[in-house]
mmCIF file of C-alpha atoms in Angstrom:
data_model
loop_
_atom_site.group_PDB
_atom_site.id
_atom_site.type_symbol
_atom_site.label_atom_id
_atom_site.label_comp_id
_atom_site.label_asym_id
_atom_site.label_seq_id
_atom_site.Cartn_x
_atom_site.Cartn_y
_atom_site.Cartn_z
ATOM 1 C CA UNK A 1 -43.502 -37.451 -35.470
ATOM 2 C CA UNK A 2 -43.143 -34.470 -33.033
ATOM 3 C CA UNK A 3 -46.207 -33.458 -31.100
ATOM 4 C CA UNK A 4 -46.778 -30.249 -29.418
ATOM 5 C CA UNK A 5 -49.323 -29.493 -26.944
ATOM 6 C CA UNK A 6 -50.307 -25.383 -27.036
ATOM 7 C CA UNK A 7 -49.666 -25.103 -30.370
ATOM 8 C CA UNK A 8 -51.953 -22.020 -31.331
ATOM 9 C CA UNK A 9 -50.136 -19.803 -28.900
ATOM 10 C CA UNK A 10 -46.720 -18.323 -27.200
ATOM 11 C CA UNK A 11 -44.398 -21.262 -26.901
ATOM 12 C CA UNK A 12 -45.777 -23.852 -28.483
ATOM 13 C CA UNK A 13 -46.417 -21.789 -31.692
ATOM 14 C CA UNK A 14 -43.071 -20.141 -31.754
ATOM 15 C CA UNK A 15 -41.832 -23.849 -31.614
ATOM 16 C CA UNK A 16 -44.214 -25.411 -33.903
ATOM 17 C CA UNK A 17 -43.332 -22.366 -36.479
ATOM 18 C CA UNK A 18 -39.691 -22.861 -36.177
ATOM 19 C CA UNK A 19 -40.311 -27.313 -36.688
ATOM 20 C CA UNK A 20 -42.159 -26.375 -39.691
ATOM 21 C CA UNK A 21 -39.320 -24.450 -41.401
ATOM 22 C CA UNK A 22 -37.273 -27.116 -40.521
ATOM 23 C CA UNK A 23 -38.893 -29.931 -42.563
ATOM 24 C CA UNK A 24 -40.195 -31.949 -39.248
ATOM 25 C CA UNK A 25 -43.422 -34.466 -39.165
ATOM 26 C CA UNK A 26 -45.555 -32.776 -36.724
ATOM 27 C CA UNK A 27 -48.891 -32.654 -34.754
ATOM 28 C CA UNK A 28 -50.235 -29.968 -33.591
ATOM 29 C CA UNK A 29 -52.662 -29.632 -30.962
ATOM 30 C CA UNK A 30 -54.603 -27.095 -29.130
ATOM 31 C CA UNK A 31 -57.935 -26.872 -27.193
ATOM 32 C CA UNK A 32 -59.075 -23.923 -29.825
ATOM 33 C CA UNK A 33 -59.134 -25.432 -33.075
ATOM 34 C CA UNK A 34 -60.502 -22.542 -35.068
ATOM 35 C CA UNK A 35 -57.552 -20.905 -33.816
ATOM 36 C CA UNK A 36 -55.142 -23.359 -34.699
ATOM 37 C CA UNK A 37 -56.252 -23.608 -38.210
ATOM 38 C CA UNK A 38 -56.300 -20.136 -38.751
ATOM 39 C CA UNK A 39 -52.340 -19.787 -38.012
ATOM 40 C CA UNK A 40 -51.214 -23.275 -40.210
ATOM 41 C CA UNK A 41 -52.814 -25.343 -42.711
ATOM 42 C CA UNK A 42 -52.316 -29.288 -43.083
ATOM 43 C CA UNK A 43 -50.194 -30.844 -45.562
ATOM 44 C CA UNK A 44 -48.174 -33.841 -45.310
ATOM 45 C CA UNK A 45 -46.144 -33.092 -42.853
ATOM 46 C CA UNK A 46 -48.396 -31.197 -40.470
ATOM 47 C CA UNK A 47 -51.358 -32.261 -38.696
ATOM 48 C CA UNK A 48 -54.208 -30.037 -36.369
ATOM 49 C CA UNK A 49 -56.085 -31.913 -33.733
ATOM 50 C CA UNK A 50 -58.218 -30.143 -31.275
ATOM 51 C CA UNK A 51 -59.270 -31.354 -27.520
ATOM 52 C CA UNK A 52 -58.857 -31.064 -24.001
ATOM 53 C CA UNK A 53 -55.654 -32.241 -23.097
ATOM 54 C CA UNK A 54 -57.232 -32.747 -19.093
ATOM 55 C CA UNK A 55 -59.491 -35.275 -20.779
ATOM 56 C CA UNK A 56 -58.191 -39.084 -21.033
ATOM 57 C CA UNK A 57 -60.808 -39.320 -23.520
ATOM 58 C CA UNK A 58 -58.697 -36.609 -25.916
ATOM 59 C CA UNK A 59 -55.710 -38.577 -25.291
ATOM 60 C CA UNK A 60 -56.464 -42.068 -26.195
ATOM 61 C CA UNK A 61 -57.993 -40.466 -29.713
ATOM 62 C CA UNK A 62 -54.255 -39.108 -30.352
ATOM 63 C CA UNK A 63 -53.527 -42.555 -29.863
ATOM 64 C CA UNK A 64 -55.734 -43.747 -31.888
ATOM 65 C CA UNK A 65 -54.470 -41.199 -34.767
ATOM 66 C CA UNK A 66 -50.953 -42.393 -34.647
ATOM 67 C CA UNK A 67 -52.293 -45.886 -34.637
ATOM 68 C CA UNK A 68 -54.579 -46.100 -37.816
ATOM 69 C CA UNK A 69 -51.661 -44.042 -39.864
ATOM 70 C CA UNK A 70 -48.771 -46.052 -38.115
ATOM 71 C CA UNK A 71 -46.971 -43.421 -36.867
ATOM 72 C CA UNK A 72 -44.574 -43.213 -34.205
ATOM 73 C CA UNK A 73 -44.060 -40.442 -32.043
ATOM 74 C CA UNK A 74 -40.573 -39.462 -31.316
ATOM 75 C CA UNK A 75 -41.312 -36.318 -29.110
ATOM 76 C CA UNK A 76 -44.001 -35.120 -26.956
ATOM 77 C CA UNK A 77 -43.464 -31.344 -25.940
ATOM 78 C CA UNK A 78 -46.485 -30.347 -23.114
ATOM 79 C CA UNK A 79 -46.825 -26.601 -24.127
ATOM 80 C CA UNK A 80 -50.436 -26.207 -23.234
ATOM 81 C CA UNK A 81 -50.527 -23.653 -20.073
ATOM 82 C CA UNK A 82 -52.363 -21.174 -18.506
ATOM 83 C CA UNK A 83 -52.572 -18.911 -15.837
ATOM 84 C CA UNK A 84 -54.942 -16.239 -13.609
ATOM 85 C CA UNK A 85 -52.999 -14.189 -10.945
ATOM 86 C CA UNK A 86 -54.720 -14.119 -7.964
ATOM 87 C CA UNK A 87 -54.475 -14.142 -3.662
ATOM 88 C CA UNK A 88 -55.346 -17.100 -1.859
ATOM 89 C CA UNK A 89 -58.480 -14.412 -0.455
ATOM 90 C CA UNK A 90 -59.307 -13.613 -3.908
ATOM 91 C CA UNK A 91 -59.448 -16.033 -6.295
ATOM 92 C CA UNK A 92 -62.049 -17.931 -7.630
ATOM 93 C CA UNK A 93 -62.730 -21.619 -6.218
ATOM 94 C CA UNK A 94 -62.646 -22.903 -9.874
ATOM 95 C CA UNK A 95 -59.738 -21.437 -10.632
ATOM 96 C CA UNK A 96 -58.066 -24.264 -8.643
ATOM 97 C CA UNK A 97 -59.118 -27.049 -11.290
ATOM 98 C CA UNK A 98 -58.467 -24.817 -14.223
ATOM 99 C CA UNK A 99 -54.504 -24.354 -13.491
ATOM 100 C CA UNK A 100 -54.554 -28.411 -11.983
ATOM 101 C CA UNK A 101 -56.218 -29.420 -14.821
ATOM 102 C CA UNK A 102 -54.312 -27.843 -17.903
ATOM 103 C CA UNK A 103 -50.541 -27.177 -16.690
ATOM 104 C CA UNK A 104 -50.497 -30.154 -14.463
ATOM 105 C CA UNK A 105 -53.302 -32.903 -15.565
ATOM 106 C CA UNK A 106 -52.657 -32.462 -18.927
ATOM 107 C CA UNK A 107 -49.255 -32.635 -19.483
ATOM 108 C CA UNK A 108 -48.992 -35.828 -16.687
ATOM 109 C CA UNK A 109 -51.685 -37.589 -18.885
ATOM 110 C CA UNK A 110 -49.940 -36.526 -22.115
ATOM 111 C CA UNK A 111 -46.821 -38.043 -20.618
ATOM 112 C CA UNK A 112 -48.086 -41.405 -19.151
ATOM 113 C CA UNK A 113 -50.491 -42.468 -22.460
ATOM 114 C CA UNK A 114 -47.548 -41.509 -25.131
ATOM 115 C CA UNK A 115 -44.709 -42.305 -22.268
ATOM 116 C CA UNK A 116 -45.865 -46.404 -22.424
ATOM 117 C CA UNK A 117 -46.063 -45.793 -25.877
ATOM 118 C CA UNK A 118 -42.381 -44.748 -26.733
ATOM 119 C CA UNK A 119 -41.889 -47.197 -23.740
ATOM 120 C CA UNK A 120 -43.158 -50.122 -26.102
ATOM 121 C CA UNK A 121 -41.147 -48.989 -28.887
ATOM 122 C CA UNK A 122 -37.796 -48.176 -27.411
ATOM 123 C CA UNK A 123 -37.450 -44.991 -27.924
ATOM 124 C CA UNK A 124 -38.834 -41.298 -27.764
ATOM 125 C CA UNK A 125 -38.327 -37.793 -25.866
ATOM 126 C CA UNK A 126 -40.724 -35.828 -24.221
ATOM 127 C CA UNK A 127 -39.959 -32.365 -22.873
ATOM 128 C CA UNK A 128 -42.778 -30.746 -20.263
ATOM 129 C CA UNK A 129 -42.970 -26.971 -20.071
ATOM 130 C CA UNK A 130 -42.880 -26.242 -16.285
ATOM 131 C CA UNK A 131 -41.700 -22.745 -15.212
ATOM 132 C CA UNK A 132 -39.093 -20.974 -12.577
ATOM 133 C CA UNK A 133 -42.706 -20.544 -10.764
ATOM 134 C CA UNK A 134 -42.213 -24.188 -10.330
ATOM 135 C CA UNK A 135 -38.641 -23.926 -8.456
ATOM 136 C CA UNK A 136 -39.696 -20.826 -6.104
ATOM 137 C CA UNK A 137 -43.158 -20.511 -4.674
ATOM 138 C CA UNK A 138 -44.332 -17.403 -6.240
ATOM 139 C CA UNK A 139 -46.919 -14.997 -4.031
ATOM 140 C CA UNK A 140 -49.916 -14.162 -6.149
ATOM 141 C CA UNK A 141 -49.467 -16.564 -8.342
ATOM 142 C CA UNK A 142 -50.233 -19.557 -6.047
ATOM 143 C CA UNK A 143 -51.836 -21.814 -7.775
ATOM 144 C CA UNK A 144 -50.272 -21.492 -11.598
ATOM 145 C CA UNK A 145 -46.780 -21.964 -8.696
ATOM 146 C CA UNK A 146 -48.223 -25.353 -7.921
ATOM 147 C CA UNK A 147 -49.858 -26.384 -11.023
ATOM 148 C CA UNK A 148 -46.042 -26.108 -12.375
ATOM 149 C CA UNK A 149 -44.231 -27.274 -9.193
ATOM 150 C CA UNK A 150 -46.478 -30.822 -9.683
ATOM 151 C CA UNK A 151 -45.482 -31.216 -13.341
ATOM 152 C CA UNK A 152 -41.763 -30.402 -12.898
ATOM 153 C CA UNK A 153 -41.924 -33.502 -9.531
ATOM 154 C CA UNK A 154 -43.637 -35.630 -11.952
ATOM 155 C CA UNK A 155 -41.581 -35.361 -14.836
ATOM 156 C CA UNK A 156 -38.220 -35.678 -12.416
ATOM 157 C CA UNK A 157 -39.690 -38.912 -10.287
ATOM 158 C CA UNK A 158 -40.876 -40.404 -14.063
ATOM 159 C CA UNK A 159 -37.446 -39.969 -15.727
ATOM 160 C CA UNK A 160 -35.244 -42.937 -13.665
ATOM 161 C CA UNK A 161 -38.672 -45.122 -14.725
ATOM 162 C CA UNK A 162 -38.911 -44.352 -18.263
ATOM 163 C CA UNK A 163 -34.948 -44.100 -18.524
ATOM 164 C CA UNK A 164 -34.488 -47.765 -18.823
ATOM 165 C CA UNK A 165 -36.916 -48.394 -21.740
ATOM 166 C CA UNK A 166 -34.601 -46.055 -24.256
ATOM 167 C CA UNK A 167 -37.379 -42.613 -23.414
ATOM 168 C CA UNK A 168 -35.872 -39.129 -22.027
ATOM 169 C CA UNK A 169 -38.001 -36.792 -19.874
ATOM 170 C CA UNK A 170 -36.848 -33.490 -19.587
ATOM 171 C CA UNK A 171 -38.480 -30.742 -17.696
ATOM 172 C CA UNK A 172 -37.877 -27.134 -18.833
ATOM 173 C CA UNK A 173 -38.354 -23.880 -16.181
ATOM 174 C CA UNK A 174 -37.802 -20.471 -18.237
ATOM 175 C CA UNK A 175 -38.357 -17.410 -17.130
ATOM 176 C CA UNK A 176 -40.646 -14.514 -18.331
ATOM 177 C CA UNK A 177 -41.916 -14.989 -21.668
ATOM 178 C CA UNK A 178 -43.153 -12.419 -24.286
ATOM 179 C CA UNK A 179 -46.214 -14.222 -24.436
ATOM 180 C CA UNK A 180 -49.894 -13.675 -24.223
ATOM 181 C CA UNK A 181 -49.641 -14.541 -20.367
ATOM 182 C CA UNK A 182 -47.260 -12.155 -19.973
ATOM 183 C CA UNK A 183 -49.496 -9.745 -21.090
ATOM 184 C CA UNK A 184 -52.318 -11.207 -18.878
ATOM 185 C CA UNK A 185 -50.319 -10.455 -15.885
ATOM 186 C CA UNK A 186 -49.452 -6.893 -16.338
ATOM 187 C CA UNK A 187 -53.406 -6.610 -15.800
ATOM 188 C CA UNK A 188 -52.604 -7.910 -12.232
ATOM 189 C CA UNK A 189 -49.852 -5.727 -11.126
ATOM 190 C CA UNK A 190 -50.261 -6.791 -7.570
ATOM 191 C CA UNK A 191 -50.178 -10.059 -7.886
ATOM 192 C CA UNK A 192 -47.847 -10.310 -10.092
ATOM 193 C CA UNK A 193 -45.285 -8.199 -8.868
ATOM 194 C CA UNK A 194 -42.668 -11.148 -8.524
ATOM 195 C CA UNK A 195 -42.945 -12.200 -11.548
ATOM 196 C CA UNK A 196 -41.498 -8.948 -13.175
ATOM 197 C CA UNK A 197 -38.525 -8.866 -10.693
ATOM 198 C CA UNK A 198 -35.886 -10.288 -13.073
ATOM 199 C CA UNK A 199 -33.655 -9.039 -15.436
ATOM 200 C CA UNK A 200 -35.067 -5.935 -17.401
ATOM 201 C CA UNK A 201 -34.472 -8.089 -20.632
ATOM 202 C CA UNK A 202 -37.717 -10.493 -21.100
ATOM 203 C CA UNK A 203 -36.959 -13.517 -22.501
ATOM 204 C CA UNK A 204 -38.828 -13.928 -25.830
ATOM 205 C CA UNK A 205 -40.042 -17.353 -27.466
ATOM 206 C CA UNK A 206 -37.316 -17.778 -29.661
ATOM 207 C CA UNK A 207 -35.290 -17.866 -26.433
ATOM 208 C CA UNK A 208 -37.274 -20.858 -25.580
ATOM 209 C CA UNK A 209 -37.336 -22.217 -28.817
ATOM 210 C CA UNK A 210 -33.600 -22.526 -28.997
ATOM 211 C CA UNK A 211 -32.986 -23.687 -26.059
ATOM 212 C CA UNK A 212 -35.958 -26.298 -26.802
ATOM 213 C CA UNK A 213 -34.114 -27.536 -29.935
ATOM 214 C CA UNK A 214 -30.644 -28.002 -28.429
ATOM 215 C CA UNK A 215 -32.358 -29.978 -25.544
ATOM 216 C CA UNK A 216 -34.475 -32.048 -28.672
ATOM 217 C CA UNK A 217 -30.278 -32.961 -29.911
ATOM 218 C CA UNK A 218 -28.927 -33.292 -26.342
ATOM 219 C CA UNK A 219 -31.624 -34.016 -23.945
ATOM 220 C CA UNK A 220 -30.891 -32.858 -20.421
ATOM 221 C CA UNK A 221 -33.529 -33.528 -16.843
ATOM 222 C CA UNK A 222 -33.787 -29.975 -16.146
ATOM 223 C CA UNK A 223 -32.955 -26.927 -18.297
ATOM 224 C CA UNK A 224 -33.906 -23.381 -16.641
ATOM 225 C CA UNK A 225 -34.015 -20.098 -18.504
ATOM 226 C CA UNK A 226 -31.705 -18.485 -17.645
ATOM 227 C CA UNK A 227 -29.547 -20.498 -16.048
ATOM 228 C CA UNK A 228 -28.812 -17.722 -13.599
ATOM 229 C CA UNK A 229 -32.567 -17.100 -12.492
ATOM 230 C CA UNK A 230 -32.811 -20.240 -11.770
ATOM 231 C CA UNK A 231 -30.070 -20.678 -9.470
ATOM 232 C CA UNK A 232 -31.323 -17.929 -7.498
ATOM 233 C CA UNK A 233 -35.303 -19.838 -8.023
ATOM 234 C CA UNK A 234 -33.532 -23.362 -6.671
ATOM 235 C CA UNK A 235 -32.413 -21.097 -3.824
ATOM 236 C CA UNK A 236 -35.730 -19.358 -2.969
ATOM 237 C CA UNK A 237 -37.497 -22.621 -2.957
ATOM 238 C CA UNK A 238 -35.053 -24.270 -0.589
ATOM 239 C CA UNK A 239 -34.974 -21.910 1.912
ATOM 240 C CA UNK A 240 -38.180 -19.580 1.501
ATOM 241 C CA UNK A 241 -37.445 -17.537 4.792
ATOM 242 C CA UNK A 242 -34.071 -16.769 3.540
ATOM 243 C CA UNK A 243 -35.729 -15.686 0.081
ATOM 244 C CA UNK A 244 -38.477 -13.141 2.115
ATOM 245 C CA UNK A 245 -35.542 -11.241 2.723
ATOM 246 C CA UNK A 246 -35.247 -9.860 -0.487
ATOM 247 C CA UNK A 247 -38.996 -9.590 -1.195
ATOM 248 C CA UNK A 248 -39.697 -5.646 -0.958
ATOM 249 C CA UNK A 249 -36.873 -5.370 -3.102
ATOM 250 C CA UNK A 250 -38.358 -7.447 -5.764
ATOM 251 C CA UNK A 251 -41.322 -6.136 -5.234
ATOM 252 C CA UNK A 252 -39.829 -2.749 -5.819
ATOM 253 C CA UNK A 253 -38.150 -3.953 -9.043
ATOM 254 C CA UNK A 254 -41.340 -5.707 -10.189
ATOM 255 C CA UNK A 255 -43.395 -2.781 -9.904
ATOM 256 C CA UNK A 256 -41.031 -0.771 -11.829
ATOM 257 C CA UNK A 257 -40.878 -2.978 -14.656
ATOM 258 C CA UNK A 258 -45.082 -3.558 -14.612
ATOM 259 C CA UNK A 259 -44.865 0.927 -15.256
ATOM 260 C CA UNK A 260 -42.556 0.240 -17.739
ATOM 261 C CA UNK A 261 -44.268 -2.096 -19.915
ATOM 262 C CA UNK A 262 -48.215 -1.077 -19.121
#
Protein backbone atom coordinates (compact mmCIF):
# COMPACT_ATOMS: atom_id res chain seq x y z
CA UNK A 1 0.00 0.00 0.00
CA UNK A 2 1.15 3.58 -0.90
CA UNK A 3 0.37 6.31 1.57
CA UNK A 4 0.33 9.91 0.91
CA UNK A 5 0.34 12.59 3.37
CA UNK A 6 -1.51 16.05 1.80
CA UNK A 7 -3.63 14.26 -0.17
CA UNK A 8 -6.63 16.80 -0.58
CA UNK A 9 -4.37 19.37 -2.13
CA UNK A 10 -1.43 20.49 -4.75
CA UNK A 11 1.07 17.69 -4.72
CA UNK A 12 -0.20 15.17 -2.94
CA UNK A 13 -3.53 15.22 -4.90
CA UNK A 14 -1.98 15.53 -8.28
CA UNK A 15 -0.05 12.34 -7.10
CA UNK A 16 -2.75 10.53 -5.43
CA UNK A 17 -4.96 11.26 -8.79
CA UNK A 18 -2.34 10.01 -11.06
CA UNK A 19 -1.82 6.40 -8.38
CA UNK A 20 -5.43 6.01 -8.76
CA UNK A 21 -5.47 5.78 -12.58
CA UNK A 22 -2.80 3.59 -12.26
CA UNK A 23 -4.49 0.72 -10.37
CA UNK A 24 -2.29 1.32 -6.96
CA UNK A 25 -3.51 0.30 -3.19
CA UNK A 26 -3.53 3.57 -1.56
CA UNK A 27 -4.19 5.69 1.61
CA UNK A 28 -4.94 8.83 1.60
CA UNK A 29 -4.62 11.22 4.26
CA UNK A 30 -5.21 14.77 5.03
CA UNK A 31 -5.92 16.95 8.14
CA UNK A 32 -9.40 18.15 6.29
CA UNK A 33 -11.38 15.20 5.84
CA UNK A 34 -14.51 16.77 4.45
CA UNK A 35 -12.24 17.90 1.90
CA UNK A 36 -10.69 14.81 1.12
CA UNK A 37 -13.87 13.00 0.65
CA UNK A 38 -15.29 15.45 -1.44
CA UNK A 39 -12.40 15.00 -4.23
CA UNK A 40 -12.30 10.73 -4.03
CA UNK A 41 -14.53 8.19 -2.75
CA UNK A 42 -13.36 4.74 -1.10
CA UNK A 43 -13.42 1.56 -2.81
CA UNK A 44 -11.12 -1.24 -2.55
CA UNK A 45 -8.28 0.13 -3.45
CA UNK A 46 -8.48 3.56 -1.87
CA UNK A 47 -8.71 4.54 1.60
CA UNK A 48 -9.41 8.37 3.42
CA UNK A 49 -8.11 8.88 6.89
CA UNK A 50 -8.14 12.22 8.48
CA UNK A 51 -5.70 13.63 11.43
CA UNK A 52 -2.96 15.67 12.40
CA UNK A 53 0.02 14.33 11.07
CA UNK A 54 2.12 16.58 14.12
CA UNK A 55 0.21 14.31 16.48
CA UNK A 56 1.92 10.80 17.51
CA UNK A 57 -1.45 10.00 18.54
CA UNK A 58 -2.67 10.21 14.54
CA UNK A 59 0.20 8.16 13.68
CA UNK A 60 0.07 5.13 15.78
CA UNK A 61 -3.90 4.90 14.59
CA UNK A 62 -2.44 4.55 10.86
CA UNK A 63 -0.65 1.91 12.41
CA UNK A 64 -3.15 0.48 13.85
CA UNK A 65 -5.21 0.55 10.37
CA UNK A 66 -2.60 -1.32 8.49
CA UNK A 67 -2.42 -3.68 11.39
CA UNK A 68 -6.10 -4.95 11.89
CA UNK A 69 -6.38 -5.28 7.80
CA UNK A 70 -2.73 -6.72 7.49
CA UNK A 71 -1.46 -4.48 5.24
CA UNK A 72 1.91 -3.53 4.45
CA UNK A 73 3.02 -0.31 3.44
CA UNK A 74 5.43 -0.13 0.64
CA UNK A 75 5.68 3.76 0.36
CA UNK A 76 5.25 6.65 2.54
CA UNK A 77 5.24 10.02 0.50
CA UNK A 78 5.15 13.21 3.31
CA UNK A 79 3.12 15.70 1.10
CA UNK A 80 1.43 17.52 3.89
CA UNK A 81 2.95 21.29 3.84
CA UNK A 82 2.24 24.62 4.47
CA UNK A 83 3.42 27.93 4.46
CA UNK A 84 2.81 31.92 5.64
CA UNK A 85 5.37 34.44 4.18
CA UNK A 86 6.47 36.62 6.61
CA UNK A 87 9.77 38.90 8.19
CA UNK A 88 11.40 37.81 11.18
CA UNK A 89 9.71 41.58 12.57
CA UNK A 90 6.45 40.55 11.34
CA UNK A 91 5.31 37.37 11.80
CA UNK A 92 3.26 35.89 14.20
CA UNK A 93 4.93 33.95 17.29
CA UNK A 94 2.68 30.92 16.44
CA UNK A 95 3.51 30.83 13.20
CA UNK A 96 6.81 29.22 14.33
CA UNK A 97 5.02 25.88 15.55
CA UNK A 98 2.64 25.84 12.67
CA UNK A 99 5.50 25.48 9.81
CA UNK A 100 7.73 23.13 12.68
CA UNK A 101 4.91 21.25 13.29
CA UNK A 102 3.39 20.26 9.79
CA UNK A 103 6.42 20.38 7.15
CA UNK A 104 8.93 19.25 9.65
CA UNK A 105 7.17 17.28 12.76
CA UNK A 106 4.99 15.60 10.69
CA UNK A 107 6.74 14.19 8.06
CA UNK A 108 9.86 13.14 10.75
CA UNK A 109 7.09 11.31 12.80
CA UNK A 110 5.51 9.88 9.63
CA UNK A 111 8.97 8.63 8.78
CA UNK A 112 10.22 7.15 12.14
CA UNK A 113 6.62 5.18 13.14
CA UNK A 114 6.21 3.63 9.38
CA UNK A 115 10.29 3.77 8.90
CA UNK A 116 10.64 0.79 11.92
CA UNK A 117 7.82 -0.57 10.33
CA UNK A 118 9.17 -1.26 6.72
CA UNK A 119 12.37 -1.69 8.91
CA UNK A 120 10.69 -4.92 10.48
CA UNK A 121 9.58 -6.13 7.26
CA UNK A 122 12.50 -5.63 4.96
CA UNK A 123 11.43 -3.51 2.76
CA UNK A 124 9.63 -0.12 1.81
CA UNK A 125 10.32 3.53 0.30
CA UNK A 126 9.48 6.66 1.64
CA UNK A 127 9.94 9.91 -0.26
CA UNK A 128 9.64 13.41 1.97
CA UNK A 129 8.58 16.54 0.13
CA UNK A 130 11.19 19.17 1.20
CA UNK A 131 11.71 22.17 -1.14
CA UNK A 132 14.74 24.27 -2.95
CA UNK A 133 13.70 26.63 0.19
CA UNK A 134 15.37 23.86 2.00
CA UNK A 135 18.88 24.08 0.00
CA UNK A 136 19.05 28.11 0.03
CA UNK A 137 17.86 30.12 2.98
CA UNK A 138 15.10 32.04 1.50
CA UNK A 139 14.42 35.88 2.97
CA UNK A 140 10.78 36.22 3.85
CA UNK A 141 10.15 33.00 3.95
CA UNK A 142 12.21 32.13 7.08
CA UNK A 143 10.60 29.86 8.78
CA UNK A 144 8.68 27.57 5.91
CA UNK A 145 13.10 27.80 4.79
CA UNK A 146 13.74 25.97 8.02
CA UNK A 147 10.76 23.92 8.52
CA UNK A 148 12.05 22.31 5.03
CA UNK A 149 15.84 22.63 5.63
CA UNK A 150 15.10 20.21 9.02
CA UNK A 151 13.16 17.61 7.02
CA UNK A 152 15.55 17.44 4.03
CA UNK A 153 18.80 16.89 7.21
CA UNK A 154 16.58 14.38 8.65
CA UNK A 155 15.67 12.42 5.82
CA UNK A 156 19.61 12.55 4.52
CA UNK A 157 21.19 11.59 8.23
CA UNK A 158 18.12 8.68 8.38
CA UNK A 159 18.90 7.14 4.96
CA UNK A 160 22.62 5.31 5.80
CA UNK A 161 20.35 3.98 9.08
CA UNK A 162 17.40 2.71 7.40
CA UNK A 163 19.59 1.64 4.25
CA UNK A 164 20.71 -1.53 5.80
CA UNK A 165 17.25 -2.94 6.74
CA UNK A 166 16.18 -3.14 2.74
CA UNK A 167 14.08 0.82 3.23
CA UNK A 168 15.03 3.89 0.79
CA UNK A 169 14.62 7.52 1.94
CA UNK A 170 14.59 9.94 -0.59
CA UNK A 171 14.18 13.61 -0.13
CA UNK A 172 12.69 15.65 -3.01
CA UNK A 173 13.40 19.80 -3.37
CA UNK A 174 11.26 21.19 -6.47
CA UNK A 175 10.85 24.37 -7.29
CA UNK A 176 7.72 26.63 -7.68
CA UNK A 177 4.63 24.79 -7.85
CA UNK A 178 1.21 25.72 -9.41
CA UNK A 179 -0.27 25.09 -6.25
CA UNK A 180 -2.55 26.68 -3.77
CA UNK A 181 0.67 28.05 -1.91
CA UNK A 182 1.75 29.46 -4.80
CA UNK A 183 -1.15 31.38 -4.93
CA UNK A 184 -0.86 32.24 -1.17
CA UNK A 185 2.35 33.91 -1.83
CA UNK A 186 1.54 36.22 -4.60
CA UNK A 187 -0.60 37.86 -1.64
CA UNK A 188 2.88 38.56 -0.07
CA UNK A 189 4.76 40.11 -2.83
CA UNK A 190 7.42 41.34 -0.50
CA UNK A 191 8.17 38.57 1.09
CA UNK A 192 8.08 36.50 -1.37
CA UNK A 193 9.95 38.11 -3.90
CA UNK A 194 12.67 35.24 -4.07
CA UNK A 195 10.59 32.83 -4.52
CA UNK A 196 9.37 34.08 -8.01
CA UNK A 197 13.00 34.67 -9.23
CA UNK A 198 13.30 31.49 -11.35
CA UNK A 199 12.60 30.55 -14.62
CA UNK A 200 9.40 32.31 -16.09
CA UNK A 201 8.02 28.67 -16.65
CA UNK A 202 6.36 27.45 -13.15
CA UNK A 203 6.67 24.08 -12.62
CA UNK A 204 3.20 22.46 -12.38
CA UNK A 205 2.23 19.22 -10.28
CA UNK A 206 2.44 16.91 -12.94
CA UNK A 207 6.08 18.03 -13.06
CA UNK A 208 6.33 16.71 -9.62
CA UNK A 209 4.31 13.88 -10.15
CA UNK A 210 6.59 12.48 -12.79
CA UNK A 211 9.45 13.01 -11.41
CA UNK A 212 7.81 11.39 -8.11
CA UNK A 213 7.02 8.17 -10.05
CA UNK A 214 10.40 7.65 -11.73
CA UNK A 215 12.01 8.16 -8.22
CA UNK A 216 9.01 5.42 -6.81
CA UNK A 217 10.97 2.83 -9.88
CA UNK A 218 14.51 4.15 -9.24
CA UNK A 219 14.80 5.66 -5.90
CA UNK A 220 17.49 8.29 -5.64
CA UNK A 221 18.67 10.48 -1.89
CA UNK A 222 18.00 13.73 -3.36
CA UNK A 223 16.07 14.71 -6.51
CA UNK A 224 15.67 18.68 -7.08
CA UNK A 225 13.30 20.27 -9.55
CA UNK A 226 14.90 21.35 -11.78
CA UNK A 227 17.98 20.03 -11.61
CA UNK A 228 19.43 23.35 -12.67
CA UNK A 229 17.73 25.51 -9.82
CA UNK A 230 19.01 23.51 -7.63
CA UNK A 231 22.51 23.65 -8.46
CA UNK A 232 22.39 27.25 -8.25
CA UNK A 233 20.09 26.59 -4.50
CA UNK A 234 23.18 24.06 -3.32
CA UNK A 235 25.31 27.08 -4.22
CA UNK A 236 23.38 29.86 -2.40
CA UNK A 237 23.23 27.80 0.68
CA UNK A 238 26.95 27.11 0.76
CA UNK A 239 28.15 30.32 0.42
CA UNK A 240 25.20 32.83 1.33
CA UNK A 241 27.47 36.04 1.01
CA UNK A 242 28.42 35.00 -2.39
CA UNK A 243 24.56 34.42 -3.17
CA UNK A 244 23.61 38.32 -1.73
CA UNK A 245 25.33 39.31 -4.67
CA UNK A 246 22.77 38.55 -6.94
CA UNK A 247 19.85 39.44 -4.63
CA UNK A 248 18.46 42.87 -6.18
CA UNK A 249 18.57 41.11 -9.27
CA UNK A 250 16.30 38.44 -8.13
CA UNK A 251 14.47 40.60 -6.46
CA UNK A 252 14.00 42.52 -9.64
CA UNK A 253 13.03 39.33 -11.52
CA UNK A 254 10.72 38.22 -8.69
CA UNK A 255 8.81 41.26 -8.67
CA UNK A 256 8.29 41.12 -12.28
CA UNK A 257 6.96 37.79 -12.34
CA UNK A 258 4.55 38.55 -8.92
CA UNK A 259 2.93 41.66 -11.80
CA UNK A 260 2.74 39.10 -14.12
CA UNK A 261 0.76 36.56 -12.47
CA UNK A 262 -1.40 38.91 -9.82
Amino acid sequence: MILITGAASGIGKALAERLINNGNQLLLIDLDGVKLRSIFEESDVVSLLSGDVSKKEFWKSVMEYLKLRSIQASCLINSAGVIRPGFLLDYNIDDIDYHLDINAKGSILGTTILGRMMANQGFGHIINISSLAGLAPVSGLSLYSASKFAIRGFSLAIAPELKKSGVDISVVCPDLVKTPMLDLQLDFPEEAVLTFSGPEKILSPDDIVQAILKLMRKPKRLVCIPESRGLLAKIAGTWPSLAEIFRASLEKKGKKTIQRLR
